Amino acid sequence: MNGFRSQHSIGKKWDLDSYDCFSDNGQMNKFQELDDKFQNAIFILNTRNLRSWLISRLMHGQKMKTSWAYPPSVALCHKWILERDQYQRKVLEHFKNKKEKLIIVSIDEKDWITYLANKLNFQHYNDNIELNKTKENENESMRDLMVSIVDEAFAQWNYSKDDKKQILLINSSAADDYLKIYENNITTIKNPPQDLNL
């Protein structure tokens, strides 16, 4: 809509020669190398609260039977929590001295699309996108099972109510420190999703 050639990549690396902007599978593309190669690039770290994110991934794995997300287990949740934390820390550390190149967006925020469009000076955008979150409720019994697995993972690690809502890093004080560095963020959960049941 804004004149950029965009690629939503599923299960493959980004085609840097054919497109201008990219989404999904960022972990398959080394952001450090992209930052070196594209000096004027803007990077977006999108996130959401930890509990909803884990449930969503387990639901996806159950539905698609993809090897990275199936079968669902507490161990898998623990693995993902650590991987997400490690990845976010790498991103936050890398851009610490060039903070204007990174925008942090929580998709739990009501106005995140408008916020992002304004930050990127986009003239055209649709702020009514629902992101298919409703599909997670299609099979309530399956969802209940995934919720119980996630909650057991939290219980085994003695996670508090606030830990479950974390959108950035396991250590909340470290997350707060990074958010003071990065002014380009919309991350405060003012209206948590109703499915949190915390």
CSV table of C-alpha atoms in Angstrom, one decimal:
chain,number,residue,atom,x,y,z
A,1,MET,CA,0.0,0.0,0.0
A,2,ASN,CA,3.0,2.3,0.6
A,3,GLY,CA,4.9,1.3,-2.5
A,4,PHE,CA,7.2,-1.2,-0.9
A,5,ARG,CA,7.7,-4.7,-2.3
A,6,SER,CA,7.0,-6.9,0.7
A,7,GLN,CA,7.6,-10.6,1.5
A,8,HIS,CA,5.8,-12.5,4.2
A,9,SER,CA,8.2,-15.5,4.5
A,10,ILE,CA,7.0,-18.8,5.7
A,11,GLY,CA,9.7,-21.4,6.4
A,12,LYS,CA,12.4,-19.8,4.2
A,13,LYS,CA,15.0,-17.1,4.2
A,14,TRP,CA,14.1,-13.7,2.9
A,15,ASP,CA,14.7,-12.9,-0.8
A,16,LEU,CA,16.8,-9.7,-0.3
A,17,ASP,CA,17.2,-9.0,-4.0
A,18,SER,CA,13.5,-9.0,-4.9
A,19,TYR,CA,11.9,-7.3,-1.9
A,20,ASP,CA,12.2,-4.2,0.3
A,21,CYS,CA,10.6,-5.2,3.5
A,22,PHE,CA,10.0,-8.6,5.2
A,23,SER,CA,8.0,-10.3,8.0
A,24,ASP,CA,8.0,-13.6,9.7
A,25,ASN,CA,10.9,-16.0,10.2
A,26,GLY,CA,13.3,-13.2,11.2
A,27,GLN,CA,15.2,-15.8,13.2
A,28,MET,CA,16.2,-17.5,9.9
A,29,ASN,CA,17.9,-14.3,8.8
A,30,LYS,CA,20.9,-12.9,10.7
A,31,PHE,CA,19.9,-9.4,11.8
A,32,GLN,CA,23.5,-8.5,12.6
A,33,GLU,CA,24.5,-9.2,8.9
A,34,LEU,CA,21.4,-7.4,7.6
A,35,ASP,CA,22.2,-4.4,9.7
A,36,ASP,CA,25.8,-4.3,8.4
A,37,LYS,CA,24.6,-4.7,4.8
A,38,PHE,CA,21.7,-2.3,4.9
A,39,GLN,CA,22.8,0.8,6.7
A,40,ASN,CA,19.4,2.6,6.5
A,41,ALA,CA,17.3,-0.4,7.4
A,42,ILE,CA,14.7,-0.3,10.3
A,43,PHE,CA,14.2,-3.4,12.4
A,44,ILE,CA,11.0,-4.3,14.2
A,45,LEU,CA,11.0,-6.6,17.2
A,46,ASN,CA,7.4,-7.7,17.6
A,47,THR,CA,6.3,-9.5,20.7
A,48,ARG,CA,3.3,-10.3,22.9
A,49,ASN,CA,2.8,-11.6,26.4
A,50,LEU,CA,4.6,-14.8,27.2
A,51,ARG,CA,1.6,-16.9,28.1
A,52,SER,CA,-0.5,-16.0,25.0
A,53,TRP,CA,2.6,-16.6,22.8
A,54,LEU,CA,3.2,-20.0,24.2
A,55,ILE,CA,-0.4,-21.1,23.9
A,56,SER,CA,-0.6,-19.8,20.3
A,57,ARG,CA,2.6,-21.8,19.3
A,58,LEU,CA,1.3,-25.0,20.9
A,59,MET,CA,-2.1,-24.5,19.1
A,60,HIS,CA,-0.2,-24.0,15.8
A,61,GLY,CA,1.8,-27.2,16.4
A,62,GLN,CA,-1.2,-29.2,17.4
A,63,LYS,CA,-3.1,-28.1,14.3
A,64,MET,CA,-0.3,-28.3,11.7
A,65,LYS,CA,1.8,-31.1,13.3
A,66,THR,CA,4.9,-29.2,12.5
A,67,SER,CA,8.1,-30.8,13.9
A,68,TRP,CA,9.3,-27.7,15.7
A,69,ALA,CA,6.0,-27.4,17.7
A,70,TYR,CA,4.7,-30.9,18.1
A,71,PRO,CA,4.0,-32.9,20.2
A,72,PRO,CA,3.1,-30.3,22.9
A,73,SER,CA,4.9,-30.6,26.2
A,74,VAL,CA,6.1,-28.7,29.2
A,75,ALA,CA,9.7,-29.2,28.1
A,76,LEU,CA,8.9,-27.6,24.7
A,77,CYS,CA,7.5,-24.6,26.6
A,78,HIS,CA,10.6,-24.3,28.7
A,79,LYS,CA,12.8,-24.5,25.5
A,80,TRP,CA,10.8,-21.8,23.8
A,81,ILE,CA,10.9,-19.5,26.8
A,82,LEU,CA,14.7,-19.7,26.9
A,83,GLU,CA,15.1,-19.3,23.1
A,84,ARG,CA,12.8,-16.3,23.0
A,85,ASP,CA,14.7,-14.7,25.9
A,86,GLN,CA,18.1,-15.3,24.3
A,87,TYR,CA,17.0,-14.0,20.9
A,88,GLN,CA,15.4,-10.8,22.4
A,89,ARG,CA,18.6,-10.2,24.4
A,90,LYS,CA,20.8,-10.5,21.3
A,91,VAL,CA,18.6,-8.0,19.4
A,92,LEU,CA,18.4,-5.5,22.3
A,93,GLU,CA,22.1,-5.7,22.9
A,94,HIS,CA,23.0,-5.3,19.2
A,95,PHE,CA,21.0,-2.2,18.7
A,96,LYS,CA,21.7,-0.6,22.1
A,97,ASN,CA,24.1,2.0,20.5
A,98,LYS,CA,21.9,2.7,17.5
A,99,LYS,CA,18.5,2.6,19.2
A,100,GLU,CA,16.8,4.6,16.4
A,101,LYS,CA,17.1,1.5,14.1
A,102,LEU,CA,14.9,-0.7,16.3
A,103,ILE,CA,11.2,-0.4,17.0
A,104,ILE,CA,9.7,-2.7,19.7
A,105,VAL,CA,6.0,-3.5,19.2
A,106,SER,CA,3.7,-5.5,21.4
A,107,ILE,CA,0.8,-6.9,19.3
A,108,ASP,CA,-1.2,-7.0,22.6
A,109,GLU,CA,-1.5,-3.2,22.4
A,110,LYS,CA,-4.7,-1.9,20.9
A,111,ASP,CA,-3.1,0.8,18.7
A,112,TRP,CA,0.1,-1.0,17.7
A,113,ILE,CA,-0.6,-0.8,13.9
A,114,THR,CA,-1.2,3.0,14.0
A,115,TYR,CA,1.9,3.4,16.2
A,116,LEU,CA,4.0,1.5,13.8
A,117,ALA,CA,2.6,3.2,10.7
A,118,ASN,CA,3.3,6.6,12.3
A,119,LYS,CA,6.9,5.6,13.2
A,120,LEU,CA,7.5,4.5,9.6
A,121,ASN,CA,5.7,7.5,8.1
A,122,PHE,CA,3.3,5.2,6.2
A,123,GLN,CA,0.5,7.1,4.6
A,124,HIS,CA,-1.7,4.0,4.1
A,125,TYR,CA,-2.4,1.3,6.7
A,126,ASN,CA,-5.3,-0.8,8.0
A,127,ASP,CA,-5.7,-0.4,11.8
A,128,ASN,CA,-8.6,-2.9,11.9
A,129,ILE,CA,-6.5,-6.1,11.4
A,130,GLU,CA,-7.4,-8.9,13.8
A,131,LEU,CA,-4.4,-11.1,13.3
A,132,ASN,CA,-6.5,-14.3,13.3
A,133,LYS,CA,-6.4,-14.6,17.1
A,134,THR,CA,-9.9,-15.9,17.1
A,135,LYS,CA,-8.8,-19.1,15.4
A,136,GLU,CA,-7.2,-20.1,18.6
A,137,ASN,CA,-10.6,-20.6,20.2
A,138,GLU,CA,-12.0,-22.9,17.4
A,139,ASN,CA,-11.4,-26.1,19.5
A,140,GLU,CA,-11.9,-25.3,23.1
A,141,SER,CA,-10.9,-28.7,24.5
A,142,MET,CA,-7.6,-28.6,22.5
A,143,ARG,CA,-7.0,-25.0,23.7
A,144,ASP,CA,-7.7,-26.0,27.3
A,145,LEU,CA,-5.1,-28.8,27.0
A,146,MET,CA,-2.5,-26.3,25.7
A,147,VAL,CA,-3.3,-23.8,28.5
A,148,SER,CA,-2.8,-26.6,31.1
A,149,ILE,CA,0.6,-27.5,29.5
A,150,VAL,CA,1.7,-23.8,29.6
A,151,ASP,CA,0.5,-23.3,33.1
A,152,GLU,CA,2.3,-26.4,34.3
A,153,ALA,CA,5.5,-25.1,32.6
A,154,PHE,CA,5.1,-21.9,34.6
A,155,ALA,CA,4.3,-23.8,37.8
A,156,GLN,CA,7.5,-25.9,37.5
A,157,TRP,CA,9.6,-22.7,37.2
A,158,ASN,CA,7.7,-20.9,39.9
A,159,TYR,CA,6.6,-18.1,37.6
A,160,SER,CA,4.6,-15.3,39.2
A,161,LYS,CA,1.5,-13.6,37.7
A,162,ASP,CA,3.7,-10.9,36.3
A,163,ASP,CA,6.2,-13.3,34.8
A,164,LYS,CA,3.4,-14.8,32.7
A,165,LYS,CA,2.6,-11.4,31.3
A,166,GLN,CA,6.2,-10.6,30.3
A,167,ILE,CA,6.5,-9.4,26.8
A,168,LEU,CA,10.2,-8.8,26.8
A,169,LEU,CA,12.8,-10.9,28.6
A,170,ILE,CA,12.4,-13.2,31.6
A,171,ASN,CA,14.0,-10.7,34.0
A,172,SER,CA,11.5,-7.9,34.3
A,173,SER,CA,14.1,-5.4,35.7
A,174,ALA,CA,16.4,-6.1,32.7
A,175,ALA,CA,13.4,-5.6,30.4
A,176,ASP,CA,12.6,-2.2,32.1
A,177,ASP,CA,16.3,-1.2,31.6
A,178,TYR,CA,16.2,-1.9,27.9
A,179,LEU,CA,12.9,-0.1,27.5
A,180,LYS,CA,14.5,3.0,29.0
A,181,ILE,CA,17.1,2.8,26.2
A,182,TYR,CA,14.6,2.2,23.4
A,183,GLU,CA,12.1,5.0,23.2
A,184,ASN,CA,10.7,3.5,20.0
A,185,ASN,CA,8.4,1.1,21.7
A,186,ILE,CA,4.8,0.4,22.4
A,187,THR,CA,4.9,-2.3,25.0
A,188,THR,CA,2.8,-1.4,28.1
A,189,ILE,CA,-0.2,-3.8,28.4
A,190,LYS,CA,-3.0,-1.4,29.4
A,191,ASN,CA,-5.8,-3.9,28.6
A,192,PRO,CA,-4.5,-7.5,28.8
A,193,PRO,CA,-6.3,-10.0,26.6
A,194,GLN,CA,-9.3,-11.6,28.2
A,195,ASP,CA,-7.8,-15.1,27.8
A,196,LEU,CA,-5.0,-14.6,30.3
A,197,ASN,CA,-6.9,-15.9,33.3
A,198,LEU,CA,-4.1,-14.9,35.5
